[in-house]
Amino acid sequence: MDKRKLLKKLKKQHKITKAVPKYIERMENYQKIYADFPEIKFLINNIIEADRLISKNELPQDLPPLILADNIQDKIFEYVNSKYAPNDPQGDKLWNKLSNNLPKLDKDLRSFRDYLEAEYGMWAYISAPFIQDIAKYVDNKKGLEIMAGNGYISKGLRNLNKQIIATDSMEWVKENETGKHLLTQVEKIDALQAIEKYKNEIDYVIMCWSPDGVDIDAQVLNKLRSIDSEIELIVIGEKNGATNSKKFWEKAQFIENKQVIKLNQHHKPFDLIQDQLYLVK
């Protein structure tokens, strides 16, 4: 085989593709592109700051809805017209730059949760204010977190001097980032075994984002109902949505009161996921 044919074959086998900037790099780029649009910068700044805190193993602050305003393109058009006369090539260039990046920005804003899952194994967005509300609610009671993942909830509660045992089966370590970025000590034990082991020591169980379609959550509910002592179940998830099993949502009995509303005041949707905290019996 001659040199040219060999080179052609190697190029096919190792096709060179242009590297796509990483998520936060793209956000920093959008920050520069839309520097004159406070409403866009506000969303981008929230994401960059949340990432900064999470990367330092700290809990982030609440997020606003990460959605561009319906009239944002109109505002960009008005902005360009205020800077340049009609048909000015520089104005056309600026318009193309601002408008062409909007769909990309919109997609990246909506993909922040995907980034957190892939980068940090953070499935539920757990903010510092949300944890403070949970800490006030549990007060001096001792808790057990099952399916704790990397331990965001337990880490936050421990920082506030709350007694919490963090546990996880670590079954997902080979598949994603869960268990690879531990923020605090997490005992390797499955949910049912953890409840059995600690049932005489705890007052409540926290279960956050139990896997969709896997009925371990329903088994947990049955297990807690079979125990003589009353152990409260705190659940964070999306009802009949992205988390938990259908069986669990059918069997769960929800406590609805002012406390539940207060517990969710700092856990508002920022994307299409509508998860919230439930008190279940």
mmCIF file of C-alpha atoms in Angstrom:
data_model
loop_
_atom_site.group_PDB
_atom_site.id
_atom_site.type_symbol
_atom_site.label_atom_id
_atom_site.label_comp_id
_atom_site.label_asym_id
_atom_site.label_seq_id
_atom_site.Cartn_x
_atom_site.Cartn_y
_atom_site.Cartn_z
ATOM 1 C CA MET A 1 0.000 0.000 0.000
ATOM 2 C CA ASP A 2 1.461 3.369 -0.981
ATOM 3 C CA LYS A 3 1.934 6.190 1.473
ATOM 4 C CA ARG A 4 -1.038 8.265 0.302
ATOM 5 C CA LYS A 5 -3.483 5.339 0.551
ATOM 6 C CA LEU A 6 -2.139 4.436 3.981
ATOM 7 C CA LEU A 7 -2.561 8.030 5.173
ATOM 8 C CA LYS A 8 -6.125 8.116 3.799
ATOM 9 C CA LYS A 9 -6.960 4.875 5.621
ATOM 10 C CA LEU A 10 -5.521 6.156 8.904
ATOM 11 C CA LYS A 11 -7.553 9.360 8.611
ATOM 12 C CA LYS A 12 -10.742 7.333 8.202
ATOM 13 C CA GLN A 13 -9.901 5.168 11.202
ATOM 14 C CA HIS A 14 -8.995 8.143 13.371
ATOM 15 C CA LYS A 15 -11.319 10.822 12.135
ATOM 16 C CA ILE A 16 -10.311 14.148 13.641
ATOM 17 C CA THR A 17 -13.246 16.060 15.067
ATOM 18 C CA LYS A 18 -13.218 19.545 16.478
ATOM 19 C CA ALA A 19 -13.295 19.398 20.263
ATOM 20 C CA VAL A 20 -16.491 20.724 21.806
ATOM 21 C CA PRO A 21 -15.772 23.121 24.704
ATOM 22 C CA LYS A 22 -16.699 21.727 28.092
ATOM 23 C CA TYR A 23 -19.951 22.830 29.678
ATOM 24 C CA ILE A 24 -18.577 25.477 32.041
ATOM 25 C CA GLU A 25 -16.224 26.771 29.351
ATOM 26 C CA ARG A 26 -19.236 27.271 27.125
ATOM 27 C CA MET A 27 -21.040 29.089 29.925
ATOM 28 C CA GLU A 28 -18.076 31.397 30.426
ATOM 29 C CA ASN A 29 -18.103 32.088 26.703
ATOM 30 C CA TYR A 30 -21.837 32.905 26.782
ATOM 31 C CA GLN A 31 -21.066 35.217 29.686
ATOM 32 C CA LYS A 32 -18.865 37.291 27.376
ATOM 33 C CA ILE A 33 -21.187 37.107 24.364
ATOM 34 C CA TYR A 34 -24.222 38.301 26.356
ATOM 35 C CA ALA A 35 -22.376 40.707 28.661
ATOM 36 C CA ASP A 36 -24.864 43.490 27.844
ATOM 37 C CA PHE A 37 -27.948 41.417 28.731
ATOM 38 C CA PRO A 38 -28.411 41.304 32.538
ATOM 39 C CA GLU A 39 -31.290 38.801 32.412
ATOM 40 C CA ILE A 40 -29.120 36.302 30.518
ATOM 41 C CA LYS A 41 -26.020 36.944 32.608
ATOM 42 C CA PHE A 42 -28.075 36.349 35.746
ATOM 43 C CA LEU A 43 -28.878 32.779 34.644
ATOM 44 C CA ILE A 44 -25.313 32.060 33.524
ATOM 45 C CA ASN A 45 -23.802 33.509 36.709
ATOM 46 C CA ASN A 46 -26.051 31.286 38.827
ATOM 47 C CA ILE A 47 -24.812 28.198 37.002
ATOM 48 C CA ILE A 48 -21.142 29.171 37.221
ATOM 49 C CA GLU A 49 -21.416 29.963 40.929
ATOM 50 C CA ALA A 50 -23.293 26.724 41.664
ATOM 51 C CA ASP A 51 -20.599 24.762 39.848
ATOM 52 C CA ARG A 52 -17.860 26.597 41.748
ATOM 53 C CA LEU A 53 -19.367 25.665 45.106
ATOM 54 C CA ILE A 54 -20.119 22.043 44.164
ATOM 55 C CA SER A 55 -16.583 21.598 42.805
ATOM 56 C CA LYS A 56 -15.327 22.621 46.277
ATOM 57 C CA ASN A 57 -17.620 20.032 47.943
ATOM 58 C CA GLU A 58 -19.909 22.767 49.210
ATOM 59 C CA LEU A 59 -23.663 22.953 48.753
ATOM 60 C CA PRO A 60 -24.859 25.531 46.211
ATOM 61 C CA GLN A 61 -27.542 28.178 46.577
ATOM 62 C CA ASP A 62 -31.057 28.018 45.120
ATOM 63 C CA LEU A 63 -31.403 28.325 41.368
ATOM 64 C CA PRO A 64 -33.896 30.419 39.402
ATOM 65 C CA PRO A 65 -35.744 28.737 36.502
ATOM 66 C CA LEU A 66 -33.018 28.275 33.883
ATOM 67 C CA ILE A 67 -35.175 29.391 30.983
ATOM 68 C CA LEU A 68 -34.706 32.270 28.567
ATOM 69 C CA ALA A 69 -37.510 34.813 28.428
ATOM 70 C CA ASP A 70 -39.944 34.406 25.528
ATOM 71 C CA ASN A 71 -39.143 37.903 24.269
ATOM 72 C CA ILE A 72 -35.356 37.651 24.534
ATOM 73 C CA GLN A 73 -34.876 37.640 20.760
ATOM 74 C CA ASP A 74 -36.925 40.839 20.480
ATOM 75 C CA LYS A 75 -34.734 42.458 23.146
ATOM 76 C CA ILE A 76 -31.599 41.455 21.263
ATOM 77 C CA PHE A 77 -33.042 42.903 18.045
ATOM 78 C CA GLU A 78 -33.812 46.199 19.810
ATOM 79 C CA TYR A 79 -30.318 46.261 21.311
ATOM 80 C CA VAL A 80 -28.617 45.797 17.928
ATOM 81 C CA ASN A 81 -30.842 48.473 16.330
ATOM 82 C CA SER A 82 -29.910 50.899 19.097
ATOM 83 C CA LYS A 83 -26.230 50.381 18.311
ATOM 84 C CA TYR A 84 -26.180 50.325 14.535
ATOM 85 C CA ALA A 85 -28.055 51.840 11.612
ATOM 86 C CA PRO A 86 -30.165 49.529 9.398
ATOM 87 C CA ASN A 87 -28.106 47.448 6.943
ATOM 88 C CA ASP A 88 -24.857 48.252 8.732
ATOM 89 C CA PRO A 89 -22.603 45.166 8.206
ATOM 90 C CA GLN A 90 -21.298 45.425 11.784
ATOM 91 C CA GLY A 91 -24.872 45.370 13.084
ATOM 92 C CA ASP A 92 -25.665 42.326 10.958
ATOM 93 C CA LYS A 93 -22.537 40.614 12.262
ATOM 94 C CA LEU A 94 -23.490 41.317 15.878
ATOM 95 C CA TRP A 95 -27.079 40.185 15.303
ATOM 96 C CA ASN A 96 -25.897 36.924 13.771
ATOM 97 C CA LYS A 97 -23.523 36.294 16.665
ATOM 98 C CA LEU A 98 -26.146 36.963 19.340
ATOM 99 C CA SER A 99 -29.062 35.218 17.667
ATOM 100 C CA ASN A 100 -27.108 32.174 16.428
ATOM 101 C CA ASN A 101 -25.852 31.390 19.922
ATOM 102 C CA LEU A 102 -29.299 31.602 21.541
ATOM 103 C CA PRO A 103 -30.431 28.027 20.691
ATOM 104 C CA LYS A 104 -27.122 26.659 21.967
ATOM 105 C CA LEU A 105 -27.406 28.658 25.174
ATOM 106 C CA ASP A 106 -31.010 27.583 25.631
ATOM 107 C CA LYS A 107 -30.025 23.920 25.274
ATOM 108 C CA ASP A 108 -27.129 24.293 27.718
ATOM 109 C CA LEU A 109 -29.290 26.060 30.298
ATOM 110 C CA ARG A 110 -31.755 23.186 30.134
ATOM 111 C CA SER A 111 -28.903 20.673 30.418
ATOM 112 C CA PHE A 112 -27.423 21.878 33.707
ATOM 113 C CA ARG A 113 -28.833 18.904 35.620
ATOM 114 C CA ASP A 114 -27.310 16.532 33.044
ATOM 115 C CA TYR A 115 -23.947 18.218 33.581
ATOM 116 C CA LEU A 116 -24.220 17.852 37.375
ATOM 117 C CA GLU A 117 -25.113 14.173 37.043
ATOM 118 C CA ALA A 118 -22.209 13.456 34.684
ATOM 119 C CA GLU A 119 -19.606 15.612 36.430
ATOM 120 C CA TYR A 120 -20.434 15.158 40.116
ATOM 121 C CA GLY A 121 -23.007 12.386 40.416
ATOM 122 C CA MET A 122 -25.455 14.965 41.788
ATOM 123 C CA TRP A 123 -28.912 13.799 40.709
ATOM 124 C CA ALA A 124 -31.181 15.843 42.965
ATOM 125 C CA TYR A 125 -30.135 19.481 43.221
ATOM 126 C CA ILE A 126 -29.539 19.922 46.945
ATOM 127 C CA SER A 127 -29.044 23.533 47.968
ATOM 128 C CA ALA A 128 -27.738 24.910 51.253
ATOM 129 C CA PRO A 129 -31.011 26.749 52.066
ATOM 130 C CA PHE A 130 -32.986 23.525 51.409
ATOM 131 C CA ILE A 131 -30.774 21.607 53.823
ATOM 132 C CA GLN A 132 -31.168 24.348 56.428
ATOM 133 C CA ASP A 133 -34.945 23.910 56.234
ATOM 134 C CA ILE A 134 -34.634 20.131 56.630
ATOM 135 C CA ALA A 135 -32.252 20.626 59.575
ATOM 136 C CA LYS A 136 -34.773 22.871 61.329
ATOM 137 C CA TYR A 137 -37.505 20.318 60.736
ATOM 138 C CA VAL A 138 -35.618 17.275 62.070
ATOM 139 C CA ASP A 139 -34.254 19.302 64.994
ATOM 140 C CA ASN A 140 -32.442 16.972 67.394
ATOM 141 C CA LYS A 141 -33.774 13.720 65.949
ATOM 142 C CA LYS A 142 -31.386 11.100 64.601
ATOM 143 C CA GLY A 143 -31.786 10.129 60.964
ATOM 144 C CA LEU A 144 -30.777 7.559 58.389
ATOM 145 C CA GLU A 145 -30.188 8.460 54.776
ATOM 146 C CA ILE A 146 -30.604 5.544 52.378
ATOM 147 C CA MET A 147 -29.465 5.638 48.744
ATOM 148 C CA ALA A 148 -27.284 8.565 49.804
ATOM 149 C CA GLY A 149 -25.136 8.542 46.669
ATOM 150 C CA ASN A 150 -22.244 10.938 47.212
ATOM 151 C CA GLY A 151 -23.788 12.150 50.468
ATOM 152 C CA TYR A 152 -24.904 15.690 49.636
ATOM 153 C CA ILE A 153 -27.817 15.616 52.096
ATOM 154 C CA SER A 154 -25.913 13.960 54.928
ATOM 155 C CA LYS A 155 -22.925 16.250 54.386
ATOM 156 C CA GLY A 156 -25.180 19.300 54.688
ATOM 157 C CA LEU A 157 -26.932 18.022 57.806
ATOM 158 C CA ARG A 158 -23.661 17.016 59.460
ATOM 159 C CA ASN A 159 -22.276 20.483 58.794
ATOM 160 C CA LEU A 160 -25.247 21.768 60.795
ATOM 161 C CA ASN A 161 -24.450 19.343 63.636
ATOM 162 C CA LYS A 162 -27.336 16.979 62.924
ATOM 163 C CA GLN A 163 -27.079 13.259 63.647
ATOM 164 C CA ILE A 164 -27.425 11.365 60.375
ATOM 165 C CA ILE A 165 -26.171 7.968 59.200
ATOM 166 C CA ALA A 166 -25.430 7.953 55.464
ATOM 167 C CA THR A 167 -25.735 4.674 53.560
ATOM 168 C CA ASP A 168 -25.741 3.494 49.962
ATOM 169 C CA SER A 169 -25.396 0.136 48.230
ATOM 170 C CA MET A 170 -22.879 1.677 45.767
ATOM 171 C CA GLU A 171 -24.352 -0.486 43.010
ATOM 172 C CA TRP A 172 -24.174 2.391 40.512
ATOM 173 C CA VAL A 173 -20.451 3.148 40.881
ATOM 174 C CA LYS A 174 -19.512 1.329 37.667
ATOM 175 C CA GLU A 175 -22.254 3.030 35.645
ATOM 176 C CA ASN A 176 -22.003 6.694 36.672
ATOM 177 C CA GLU A 177 -20.382 9.142 39.103
ATOM 178 C CA THR A 178 -22.488 8.041 42.102
ATOM 179 C CA GLY A 179 -20.154 7.020 44.903
ATOM 180 C CA LYS A 180 -17.059 8.390 43.170
ATOM 181 C CA HIS A 181 -17.167 11.881 44.697
ATOM 182 C CA LEU A 182 -18.054 11.238 48.333
ATOM 183 C CA LEU A 183 -18.508 14.427 50.334
ATOM 184 C CA THR A 184 -18.831 12.637 53.645
ATOM 185 C CA GLN A 185 -18.609 9.139 55.104
ATOM 186 C CA VAL A 186 -21.153 6.820 53.466
ATOM 187 C CA GLU A 187 -21.563 3.263 54.689
ATOM 188 C CA LYS A 188 -21.785 0.635 51.949
ATOM 189 C CA ILE A 189 -25.019 -1.187 52.740
ATOM 190 C CA ASP A 190 -28.315 -1.492 50.893
ATOM 191 C CA ALA A 191 -31.465 0.329 51.983
ATOM 192 C CA LEU A 192 -33.346 -2.570 53.590
ATOM 193 C CA GLN A 193 -30.287 -3.824 55.469
ATOM 194 C CA ALA A 194 -29.577 -0.290 56.698
ATOM 195 C CA ILE A 195 -33.105 0.107 58.074
ATOM 196 C CA GLU A 196 -32.888 -3.270 59.795
ATOM 197 C CA LYS A 197 -29.473 -2.430 61.255
ATOM 198 C CA TYR A 198 -30.362 1.024 62.579
ATOM 199 C CA LYS A 199 -34.115 0.801 63.216
ATOM 200 C CA ASN A 200 -33.705 1.044 66.994
ATOM 201 C CA GLU A 201 -31.448 4.106 66.783
ATOM 202 C CA ILE A 202 -33.247 6.397 64.356
ATOM 203 C CA ASP A 203 -36.305 8.649 64.266
ATOM 204 C CA TYR A 204 -36.551 9.229 60.529
ATOM 205 C CA VAL A 205 -35.335 7.995 57.133
ATOM 206 C CA ILE A 206 -34.482 10.231 54.174
ATOM 207 C CA MET A 207 -34.793 8.731 50.698
ATOM 208 C CA CYS A 208 -33.814 11.027 47.832
ATOM 209 C CA TRP A 209 -34.295 10.230 44.144
ATOM 210 C CA SER A 210 -34.873 6.505 44.380
ATOM 211 C CA PRO A 211 -34.271 5.057 40.880
ATOM 212 C CA ASP A 212 -37.137 5.284 38.411
ATOM 213 C CA GLY A 213 -38.966 1.988 37.924
ATOM 214 C CA VAL A 214 -37.075 0.051 40.629
ATOM 215 C CA ASP A 215 -39.416 -0.990 43.454
ATOM 216 C CA ILE A 216 -36.816 -0.865 46.247
ATOM 217 C CA ASP A 217 -38.663 2.278 47.421
ATOM 218 C CA ALA A 218 -41.900 0.313 47.836
ATOM 219 C CA GLN A 219 -39.963 -2.329 49.765
ATOM 220 C CA VAL A 220 -38.574 0.408 52.001
ATOM 221 C CA LEU A 221 -42.090 1.683 52.648
ATOM 222 C CA ASN A 222 -43.300 -1.822 53.551
ATOM 223 C CA LYS A 223 -40.284 -2.332 55.798
ATOM 224 C CA LEU A 224 -40.903 0.894 57.729
ATOM 225 C CA ARG A 225 -44.600 0.076 58.110
ATOM 226 C CA SER A 226 -43.708 -3.323 59.572
ATOM 227 C CA ILE A 227 -41.551 -1.831 62.341
ATOM 228 C CA ASP A 228 -43.212 -1.333 65.727
ATOM 229 C CA SER A 229 -41.646 2.042 66.435
ATOM 230 C CA GLU A 230 -42.739 5.003 64.310
ATOM 231 C CA ILE A 231 -39.989 6.029 61.926
ATOM 232 C CA GLU A 232 -40.814 9.008 59.731
ATOM 233 C CA LEU A 233 -40.095 8.770 56.000
ATOM 234 C CA ILE A 234 -38.902 11.898 54.194
ATOM 235 C CA VAL A 235 -38.906 11.465 50.418
ATOM 236 C CA ILE A 236 -37.447 13.736 47.746
ATOM 237 C CA GLY A 237 -38.519 12.890 44.227
ATOM 238 C CA GLU A 238 -40.777 13.638 41.285
ATOM 239 C CA LYS A 239 -44.205 12.105 41.802
ATOM 240 C CA ASN A 240 -45.110 9.819 38.885
ATOM 241 C CA GLY A 241 -42.159 11.246 36.984
ATOM 242 C CA ALA A 242 -38.390 10.839 36.792
ATOM 243 C CA THR A 243 -37.885 9.103 40.144
ATOM 244 C CA ASN A 244 -39.192 6.158 42.154
ATOM 245 C CA SER A 245 -41.422 3.281 41.133
ATOM 246 C CA LYS A 246 -45.083 3.367 40.157
ATOM 247 C CA LYS A 247 -45.784 0.970 43.020
ATOM 248 C CA PHE A 248 -44.283 3.394 45.539
ATOM 249 C CA TRP A 249 -46.382 6.367 44.418
ATOM 250 C CA GLU A 250 -49.500 4.180 44.538
ATOM 251 C CA LYS A 251 -48.784 2.892 48.059
ATOM 252 C CA ALA A 252 -47.508 6.139 49.593
ATOM 253 C CA GLN A 253 -49.770 8.117 51.905
ATOM 254 C CA PHE A 254 -48.796 11.777 51.908
ATOM 255 C CA ILE A 255 -48.899 14.135 54.855
ATOM 256 C CA GLU A 256 -49.998 17.540 53.629
ATOM 257 C CA ASN A 257 -49.538 20.440 56.013
ATOM 258 C CA LYS A 258 -47.825 23.817 56.389
ATOM 259 C CA GLN A 259 -44.561 22.121 57.329
ATOM 260 C CA VAL A 260 -44.369 20.420 53.926
ATOM 261 C CA ILE A 261 -44.936 23.750 52.172
ATOM 262 C CA LYS A 262 -42.202 25.327 54.295
ATOM 263 C CA LEU A 263 -39.808 22.448 53.586
ATOM 264 C CA ASN A 264 -40.225 23.049 49.850
ATOM 265 C CA GLN A 265 -39.780 26.826 49.915
ATOM 266 C CA HIS A 266 -36.140 26.425 48.864
ATOM 267 C CA HIS A 267 -36.636 23.450 46.587
ATOM 268 C CA LYS A 268 -38.255 24.912 43.489
ATOM 269 C CA PRO A 269 -37.993 23.564 39.921
ATOM 270 C CA PHE A 270 -35.295 25.106 37.753
ATOM 271 C CA ASP A 271 -35.859 22.821 34.752
ATOM 272 C CA LEU A 272 -38.509 20.365 33.558
ATOM 273 C CA ILE A 273 -38.111 18.123 36.624
ATOM 274 C CA GLN A 274 -40.787 18.891 39.226
ATOM 275 C CA ASP A 275 -39.327 17.060 42.213
ATOM 276 C CA GLN A 276 -40.168 18.062 45.762
ATOM 277 C CA LEU A 277 -40.011 16.884 49.350
ATOM 278 C CA TYR A 278 -42.805 14.674 50.697
ATOM 279 C CA LEU A 279 -43.580 13.392 54.155
ATOM 280 C CA VAL A 280 -44.819 9.836 53.662
ATOM 281 C CA LYS A 281 -46.510 7.373 55.968
#
